mmCIF file of C-alpha atoms in Angstrom:
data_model
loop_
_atom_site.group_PDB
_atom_site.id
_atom_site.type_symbol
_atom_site.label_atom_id
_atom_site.label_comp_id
_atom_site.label_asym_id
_atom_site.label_seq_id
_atom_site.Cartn_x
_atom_site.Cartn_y
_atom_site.Cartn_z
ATOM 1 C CA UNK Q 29 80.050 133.839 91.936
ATOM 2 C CA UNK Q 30 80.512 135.760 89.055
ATOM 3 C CA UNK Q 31 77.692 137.568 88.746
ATOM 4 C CA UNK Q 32 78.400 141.193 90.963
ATOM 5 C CA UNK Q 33 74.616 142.420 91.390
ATOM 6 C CA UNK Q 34 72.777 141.480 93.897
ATOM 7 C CA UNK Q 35 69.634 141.065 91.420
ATOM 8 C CA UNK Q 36 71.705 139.327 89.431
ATOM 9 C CA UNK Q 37 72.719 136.952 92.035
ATOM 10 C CA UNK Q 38 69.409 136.592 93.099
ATOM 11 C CA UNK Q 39 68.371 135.418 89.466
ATOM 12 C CA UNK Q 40 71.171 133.405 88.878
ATOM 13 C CA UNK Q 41 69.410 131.607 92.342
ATOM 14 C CA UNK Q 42 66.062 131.514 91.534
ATOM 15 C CA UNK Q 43 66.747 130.085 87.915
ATOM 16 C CA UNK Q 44 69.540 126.897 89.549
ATOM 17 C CA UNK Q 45 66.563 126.198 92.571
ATOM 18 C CA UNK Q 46 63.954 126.183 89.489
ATOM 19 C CA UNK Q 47 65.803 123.988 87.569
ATOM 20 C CA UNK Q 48 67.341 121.969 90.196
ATOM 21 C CA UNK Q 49 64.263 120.891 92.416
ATOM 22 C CA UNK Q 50 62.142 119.506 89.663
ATOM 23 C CA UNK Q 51 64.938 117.881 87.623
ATOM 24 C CA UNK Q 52 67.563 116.647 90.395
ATOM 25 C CA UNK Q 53 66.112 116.821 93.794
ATOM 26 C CA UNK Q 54 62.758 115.901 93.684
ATOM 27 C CA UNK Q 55 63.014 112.614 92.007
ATOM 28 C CA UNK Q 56 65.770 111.524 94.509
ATOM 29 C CA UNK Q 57 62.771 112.151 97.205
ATOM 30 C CA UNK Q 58 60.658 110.456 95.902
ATOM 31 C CA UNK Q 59 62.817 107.813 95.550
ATOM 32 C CA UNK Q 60 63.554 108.338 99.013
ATOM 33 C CA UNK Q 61 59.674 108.488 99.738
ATOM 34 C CA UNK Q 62 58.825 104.928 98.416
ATOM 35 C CA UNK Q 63 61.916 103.196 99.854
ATOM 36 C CA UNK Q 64 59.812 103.697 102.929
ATOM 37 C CA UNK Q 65 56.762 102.800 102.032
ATOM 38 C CA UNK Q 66 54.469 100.317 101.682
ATOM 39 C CA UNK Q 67 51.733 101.635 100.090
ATOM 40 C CA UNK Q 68 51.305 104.586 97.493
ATOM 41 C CA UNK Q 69 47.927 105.173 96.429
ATOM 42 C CA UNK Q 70 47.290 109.034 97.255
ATOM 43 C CA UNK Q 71 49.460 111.920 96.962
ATOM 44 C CA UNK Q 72 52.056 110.831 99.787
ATOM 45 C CA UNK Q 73 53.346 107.707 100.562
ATOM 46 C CA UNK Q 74 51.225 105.651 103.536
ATOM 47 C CA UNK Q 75 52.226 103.006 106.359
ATOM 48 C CA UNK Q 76 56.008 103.670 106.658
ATOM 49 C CA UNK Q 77 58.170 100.591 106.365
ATOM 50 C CA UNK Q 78 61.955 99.752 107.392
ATOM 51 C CA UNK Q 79 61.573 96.259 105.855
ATOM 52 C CA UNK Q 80 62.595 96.885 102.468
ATOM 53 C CA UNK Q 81 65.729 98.392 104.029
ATOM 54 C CA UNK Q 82 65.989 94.986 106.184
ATOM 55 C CA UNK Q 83 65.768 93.075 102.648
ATOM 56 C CA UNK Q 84 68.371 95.126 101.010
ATOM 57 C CA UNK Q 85 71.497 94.782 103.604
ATOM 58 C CA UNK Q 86 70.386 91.031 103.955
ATOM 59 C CA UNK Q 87 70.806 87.900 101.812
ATOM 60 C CA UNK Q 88 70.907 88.224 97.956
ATOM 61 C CA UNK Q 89 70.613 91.801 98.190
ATOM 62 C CA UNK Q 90 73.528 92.543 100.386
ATOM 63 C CA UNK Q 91 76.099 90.051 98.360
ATOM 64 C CA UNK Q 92 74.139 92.325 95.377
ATOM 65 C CA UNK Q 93 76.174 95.369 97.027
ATOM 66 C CA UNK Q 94 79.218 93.266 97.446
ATOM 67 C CA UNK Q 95 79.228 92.281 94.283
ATOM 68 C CA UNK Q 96 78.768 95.964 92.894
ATOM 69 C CA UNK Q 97 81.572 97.179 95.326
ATOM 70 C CA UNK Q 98 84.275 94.716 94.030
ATOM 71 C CA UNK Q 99 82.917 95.096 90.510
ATOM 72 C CA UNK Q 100 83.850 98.917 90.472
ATOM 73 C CA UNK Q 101 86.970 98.547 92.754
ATOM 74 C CA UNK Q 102 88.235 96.476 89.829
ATOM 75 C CA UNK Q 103 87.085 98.284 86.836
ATOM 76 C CA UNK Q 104 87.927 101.855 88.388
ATOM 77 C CA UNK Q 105 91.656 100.596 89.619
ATOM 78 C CA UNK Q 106 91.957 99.017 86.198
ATOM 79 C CA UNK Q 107 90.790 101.977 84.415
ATOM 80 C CA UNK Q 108 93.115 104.368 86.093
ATOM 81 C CA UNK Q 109 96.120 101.897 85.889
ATOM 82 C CA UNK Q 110 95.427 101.632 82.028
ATOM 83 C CA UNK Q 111 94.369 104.933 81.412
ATOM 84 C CA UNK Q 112 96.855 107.058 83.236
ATOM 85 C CA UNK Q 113 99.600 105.086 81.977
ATOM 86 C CA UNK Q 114 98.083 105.268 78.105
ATOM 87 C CA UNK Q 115 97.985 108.852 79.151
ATOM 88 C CA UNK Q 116 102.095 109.093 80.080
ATOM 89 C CA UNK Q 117 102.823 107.085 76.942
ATOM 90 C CA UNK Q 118 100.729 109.231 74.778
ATOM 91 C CA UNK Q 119 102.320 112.301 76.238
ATOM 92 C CA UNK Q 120 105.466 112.202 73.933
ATOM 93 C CA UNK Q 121 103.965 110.937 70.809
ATOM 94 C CA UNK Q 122 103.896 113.597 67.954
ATOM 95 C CA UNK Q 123 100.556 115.379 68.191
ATOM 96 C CA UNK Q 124 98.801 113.781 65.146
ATOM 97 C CA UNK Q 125 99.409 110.014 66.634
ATOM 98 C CA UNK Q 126 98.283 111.243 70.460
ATOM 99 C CA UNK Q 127 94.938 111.903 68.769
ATOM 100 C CA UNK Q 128 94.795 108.371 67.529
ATOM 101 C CA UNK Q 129 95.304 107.138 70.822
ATOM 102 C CA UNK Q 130 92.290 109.577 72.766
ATOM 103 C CA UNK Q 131 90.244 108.891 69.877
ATOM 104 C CA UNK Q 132 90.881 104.902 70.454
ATOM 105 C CA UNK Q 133 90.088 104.917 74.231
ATOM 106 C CA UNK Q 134 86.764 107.512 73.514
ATOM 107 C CA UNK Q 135 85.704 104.546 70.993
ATOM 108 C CA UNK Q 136 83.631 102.718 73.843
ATOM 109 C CA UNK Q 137 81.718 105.817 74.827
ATOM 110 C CA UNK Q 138 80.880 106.341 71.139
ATOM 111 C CA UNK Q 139 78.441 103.332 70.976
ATOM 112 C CA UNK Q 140 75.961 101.751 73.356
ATOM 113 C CA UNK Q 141 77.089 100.248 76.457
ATOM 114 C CA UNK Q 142 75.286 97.389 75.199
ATOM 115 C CA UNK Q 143 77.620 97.287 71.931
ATOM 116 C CA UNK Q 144 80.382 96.692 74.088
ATOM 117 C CA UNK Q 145 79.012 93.939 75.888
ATOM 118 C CA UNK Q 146 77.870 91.759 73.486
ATOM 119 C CA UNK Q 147 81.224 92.846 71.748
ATOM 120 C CA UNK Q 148 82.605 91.463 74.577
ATOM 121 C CA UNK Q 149 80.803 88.285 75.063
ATOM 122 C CA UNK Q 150 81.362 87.292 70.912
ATOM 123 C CA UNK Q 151 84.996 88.010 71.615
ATOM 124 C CA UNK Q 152 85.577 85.872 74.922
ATOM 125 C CA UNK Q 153 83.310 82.921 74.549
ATOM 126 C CA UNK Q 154 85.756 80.679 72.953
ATOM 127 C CA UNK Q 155 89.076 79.802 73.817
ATOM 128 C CA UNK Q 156 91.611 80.468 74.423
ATOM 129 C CA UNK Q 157 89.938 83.510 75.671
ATOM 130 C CA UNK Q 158 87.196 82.344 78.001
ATOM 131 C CA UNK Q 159 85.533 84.369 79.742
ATOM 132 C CA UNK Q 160 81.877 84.001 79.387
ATOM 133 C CA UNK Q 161 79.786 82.845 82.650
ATOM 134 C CA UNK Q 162 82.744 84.425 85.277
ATOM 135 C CA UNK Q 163 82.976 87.637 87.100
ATOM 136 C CA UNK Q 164 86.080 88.507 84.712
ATOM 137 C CA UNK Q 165 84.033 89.881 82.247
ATOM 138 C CA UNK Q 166 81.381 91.948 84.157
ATOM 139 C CA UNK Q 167 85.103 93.607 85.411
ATOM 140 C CA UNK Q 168 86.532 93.622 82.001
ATOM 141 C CA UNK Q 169 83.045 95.507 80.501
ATOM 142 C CA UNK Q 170 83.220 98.157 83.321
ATOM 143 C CA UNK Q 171 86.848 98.520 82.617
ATOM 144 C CA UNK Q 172 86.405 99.142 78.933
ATOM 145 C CA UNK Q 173 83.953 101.484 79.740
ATOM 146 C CA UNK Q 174 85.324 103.587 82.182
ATOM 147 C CA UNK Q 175 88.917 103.725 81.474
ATOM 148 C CA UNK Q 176 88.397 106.823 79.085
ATOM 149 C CA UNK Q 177 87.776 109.229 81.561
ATOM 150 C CA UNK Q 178 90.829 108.173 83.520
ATOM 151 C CA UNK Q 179 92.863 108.604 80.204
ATOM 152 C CA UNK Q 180 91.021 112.417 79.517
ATOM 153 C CA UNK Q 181 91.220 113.349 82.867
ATOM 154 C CA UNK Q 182 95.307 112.052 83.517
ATOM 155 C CA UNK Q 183 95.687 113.647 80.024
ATOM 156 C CA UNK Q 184 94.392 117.148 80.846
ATOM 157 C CA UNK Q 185 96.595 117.028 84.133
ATOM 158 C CA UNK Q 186 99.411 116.407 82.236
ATOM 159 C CA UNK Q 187 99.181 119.181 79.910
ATOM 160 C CA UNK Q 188 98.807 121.452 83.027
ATOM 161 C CA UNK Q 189 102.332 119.851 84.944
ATOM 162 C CA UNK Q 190 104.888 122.392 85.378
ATOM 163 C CA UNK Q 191 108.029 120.822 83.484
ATOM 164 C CA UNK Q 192 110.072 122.801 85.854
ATOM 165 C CA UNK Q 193 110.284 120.105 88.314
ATOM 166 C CA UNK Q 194 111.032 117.164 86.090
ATOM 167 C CA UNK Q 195 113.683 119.086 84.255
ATOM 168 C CA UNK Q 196 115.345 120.107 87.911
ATOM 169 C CA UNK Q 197 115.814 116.481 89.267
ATOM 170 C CA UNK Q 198 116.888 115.309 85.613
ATOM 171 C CA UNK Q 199 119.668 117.807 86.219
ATOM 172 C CA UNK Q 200 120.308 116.333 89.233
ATOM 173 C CA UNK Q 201 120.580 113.337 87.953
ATOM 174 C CA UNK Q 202 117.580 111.437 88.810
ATOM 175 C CA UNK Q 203 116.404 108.989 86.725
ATOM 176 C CA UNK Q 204 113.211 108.810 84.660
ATOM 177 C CA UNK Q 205 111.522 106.180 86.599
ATOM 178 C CA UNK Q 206 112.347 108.052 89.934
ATOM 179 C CA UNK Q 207 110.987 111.222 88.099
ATOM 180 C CA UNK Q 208 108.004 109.388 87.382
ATOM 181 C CA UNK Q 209 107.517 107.531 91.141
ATOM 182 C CA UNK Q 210 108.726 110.422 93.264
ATOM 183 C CA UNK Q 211 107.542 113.889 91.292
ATOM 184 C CA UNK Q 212 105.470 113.413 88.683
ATOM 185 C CA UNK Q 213 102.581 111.017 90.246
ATOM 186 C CA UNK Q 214 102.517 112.862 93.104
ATOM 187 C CA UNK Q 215 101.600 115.821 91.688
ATOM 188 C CA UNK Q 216 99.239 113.992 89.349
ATOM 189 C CA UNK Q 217 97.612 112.327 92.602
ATOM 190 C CA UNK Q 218 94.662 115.128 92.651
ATOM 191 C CA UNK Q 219 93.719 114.142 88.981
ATOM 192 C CA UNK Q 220 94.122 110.090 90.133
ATOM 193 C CA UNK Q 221 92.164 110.549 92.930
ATOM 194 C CA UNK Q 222 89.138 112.527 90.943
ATOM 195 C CA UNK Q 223 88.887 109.728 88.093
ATOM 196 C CA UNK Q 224 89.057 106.978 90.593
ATOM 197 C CA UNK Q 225 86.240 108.024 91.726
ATOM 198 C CA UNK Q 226 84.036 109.098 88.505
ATOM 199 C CA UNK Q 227 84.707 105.243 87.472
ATOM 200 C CA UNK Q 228 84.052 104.013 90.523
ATOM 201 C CA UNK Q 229 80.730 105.651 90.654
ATOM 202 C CA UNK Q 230 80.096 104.905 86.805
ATOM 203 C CA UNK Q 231 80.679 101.679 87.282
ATOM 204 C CA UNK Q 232 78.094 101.232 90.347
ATOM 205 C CA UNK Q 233 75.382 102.530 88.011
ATOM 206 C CA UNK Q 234 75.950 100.487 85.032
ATOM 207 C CA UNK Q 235 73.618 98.396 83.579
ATOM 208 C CA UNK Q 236 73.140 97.610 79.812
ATOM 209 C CA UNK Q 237 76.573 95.805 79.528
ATOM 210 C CA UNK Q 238 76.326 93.993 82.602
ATOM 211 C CA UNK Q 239 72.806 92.639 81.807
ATOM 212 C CA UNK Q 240 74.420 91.328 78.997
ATOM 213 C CA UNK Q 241 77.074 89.257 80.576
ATOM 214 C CA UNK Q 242 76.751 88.462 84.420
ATOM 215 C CA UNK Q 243 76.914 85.087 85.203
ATOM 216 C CA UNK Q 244 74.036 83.767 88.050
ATOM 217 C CA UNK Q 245 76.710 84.014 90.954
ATOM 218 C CA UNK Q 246 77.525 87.335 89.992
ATOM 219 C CA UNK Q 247 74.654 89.864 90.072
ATOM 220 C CA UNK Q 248 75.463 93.639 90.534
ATOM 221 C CA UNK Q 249 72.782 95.878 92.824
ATOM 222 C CA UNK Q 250 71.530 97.619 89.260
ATOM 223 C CA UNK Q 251 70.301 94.085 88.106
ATOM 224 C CA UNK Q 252 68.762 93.658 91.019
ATOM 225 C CA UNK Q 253 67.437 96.352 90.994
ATOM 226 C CA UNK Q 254 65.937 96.288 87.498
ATOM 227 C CA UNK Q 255 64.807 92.728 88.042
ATOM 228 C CA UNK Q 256 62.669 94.231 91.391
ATOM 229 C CA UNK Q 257 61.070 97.161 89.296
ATOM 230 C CA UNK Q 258 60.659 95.047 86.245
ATOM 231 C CA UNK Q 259 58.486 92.631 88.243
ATOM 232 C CA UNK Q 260 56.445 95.328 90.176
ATOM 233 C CA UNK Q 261 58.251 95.355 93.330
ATOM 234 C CA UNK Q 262 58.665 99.208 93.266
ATOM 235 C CA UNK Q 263 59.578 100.021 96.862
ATOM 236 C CA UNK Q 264 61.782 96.914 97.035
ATOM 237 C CA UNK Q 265 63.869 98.407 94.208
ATOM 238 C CA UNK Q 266 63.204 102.162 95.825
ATOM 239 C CA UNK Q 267 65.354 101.023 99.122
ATOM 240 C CA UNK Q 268 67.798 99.170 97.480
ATOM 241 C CA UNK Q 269 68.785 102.524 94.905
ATOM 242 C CA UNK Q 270 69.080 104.310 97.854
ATOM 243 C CA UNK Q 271 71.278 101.623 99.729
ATOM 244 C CA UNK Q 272 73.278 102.144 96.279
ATOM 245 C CA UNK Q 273 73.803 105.900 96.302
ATOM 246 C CA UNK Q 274 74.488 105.471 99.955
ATOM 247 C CA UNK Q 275 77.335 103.282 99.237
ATOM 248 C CA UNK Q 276 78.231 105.089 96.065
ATOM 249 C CA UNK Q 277 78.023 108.697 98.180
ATOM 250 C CA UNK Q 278 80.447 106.741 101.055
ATOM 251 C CA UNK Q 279 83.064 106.053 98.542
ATOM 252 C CA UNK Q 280 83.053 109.029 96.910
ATOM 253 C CA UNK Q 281 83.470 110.964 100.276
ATOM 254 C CA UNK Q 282 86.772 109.173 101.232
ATOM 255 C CA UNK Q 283 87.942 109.782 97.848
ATOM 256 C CA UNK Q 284 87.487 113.306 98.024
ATOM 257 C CA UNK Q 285 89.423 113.216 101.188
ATOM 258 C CA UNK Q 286 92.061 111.638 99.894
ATOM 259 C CA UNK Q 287 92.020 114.174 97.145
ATOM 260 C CA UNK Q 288 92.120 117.352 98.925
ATOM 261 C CA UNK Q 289 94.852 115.817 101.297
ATOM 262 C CA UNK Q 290 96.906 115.271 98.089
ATOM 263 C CA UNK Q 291 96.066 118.579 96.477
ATOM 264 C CA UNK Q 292 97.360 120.502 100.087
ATOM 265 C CA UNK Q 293 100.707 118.489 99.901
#
């Protein structure tokens, strides 16, 4: 910590526990709370429940989950393949046309979600570019709106690559593409590894777009989840949140590990 006093440290504490609890924390419990519960009429939750959990890794809800896992493999592999190779093309552009390019991939995050999806469904609803009422899109949507953090975050680890290396094995006459396969992605793997999973976990949570496009055999947990809370079933969509930050959470863990094992190489 940066702070050296020991009051200082203890108000630099109290003041992330004051803001954290009320703003972060406690809504996650009580999220928690009502996933359990089946009824909530005082201050605490009464007559604990494990069916809503049953309901939410069973039938609709658990192909729900599926659905949301393949959904943001997809998009976040896409993303990273798209934006971390925008990223290497970029690289040596001049600096004026490089900005064209990161202001061209930001574009998506500078409107709505739900811009881009019913951009999206205008542009693929006729041929030859069909697309409407398939999984393809919900994918595509998630793609186009993740894939600029992979491009900022494989562009700032690019800027911070030591040219040392690439310049050694093109003196020993390796070629670019074996620069590129056996040097520079490796040490770019850290950076890969960390966008991976912000899309992936961006993706899980997305919702405007997707309610926008998903065809009927293709329903991602958030829509579920908004169509349980929209019709009153509040501890229905309670356990199935937390079955989605579970998941989310899971995913994110064995990223990270892959990450660190790639950062101590």
């Amino acid at each position: 910590m940066l702070v050296h006093s020991r009051a200082g440290r203890w108000t630099a504490w109290t003041v992330f526990f004051v803001l954290f609890l009320p703003l972060f924390a406690l809504p996650f419990l009580v999220v928690l709370a009502a996933s359990f519960a089946t009824h909530w009429s005082g201050a605490l939750p009464s007559v604990p429940t494990l069916a809503h959990y049953r309901e939410a890794l069973h039938g609709d809800s658990l192909h729900a989950l599926t659905t949301s896992l393949l959904t943001a493999t997809g998009a976040s592999v896409s993303a990273l393949v798209l934006g971390g190779w925008a990223a290497l093309a970029a690289e040596r552009l001049p600096r004026r046309l490089r900005r064209v390019v990161d202001a061209l991939f930001m574009l998506p995050l500078a409107v709505p979600s739900v811009v881009v999806g019913l951009c999206l469904l205008v542009a693929f609803s006729q041929p030859p570019f069909l697309l409407n009422g398939t999984a393809w899109i919900v994918v595509l949507a998630h793609t186009v709106l993740v894939t600029a953090f992979a491009h900022q975050s494989v562009g700032a680890a690019l800027t911070r690559l030591d040219p040392a290396y690439e310049q050694s094995a093109a003196s020993l006459g390796a070629r670019p593409l074996y620069v590129l396969w056996r040097i520079r992605l490796p040490l770019l793997l850290p950076s890969l590894t960390a966008a991976a999973g912000l899309c992936f976990a961006l993706s899980m949570g997305e919702l405007s777009a997707t309610v926008m496009l998903y065809p009927p055999g293709w329903v991602p947990l958030p829509v579920r989840i908004y169509s349980a809370t929209s019709r009153g079933s509040l501890f229905e969509g309670a356990a199935l949140a937390v079955v989605m930050m579970a998941a989310t959470l899971a995913v994110l863990l064995g990223v990270s590990r892959i990450r660190n094992r790639a950062a101590h190489r």
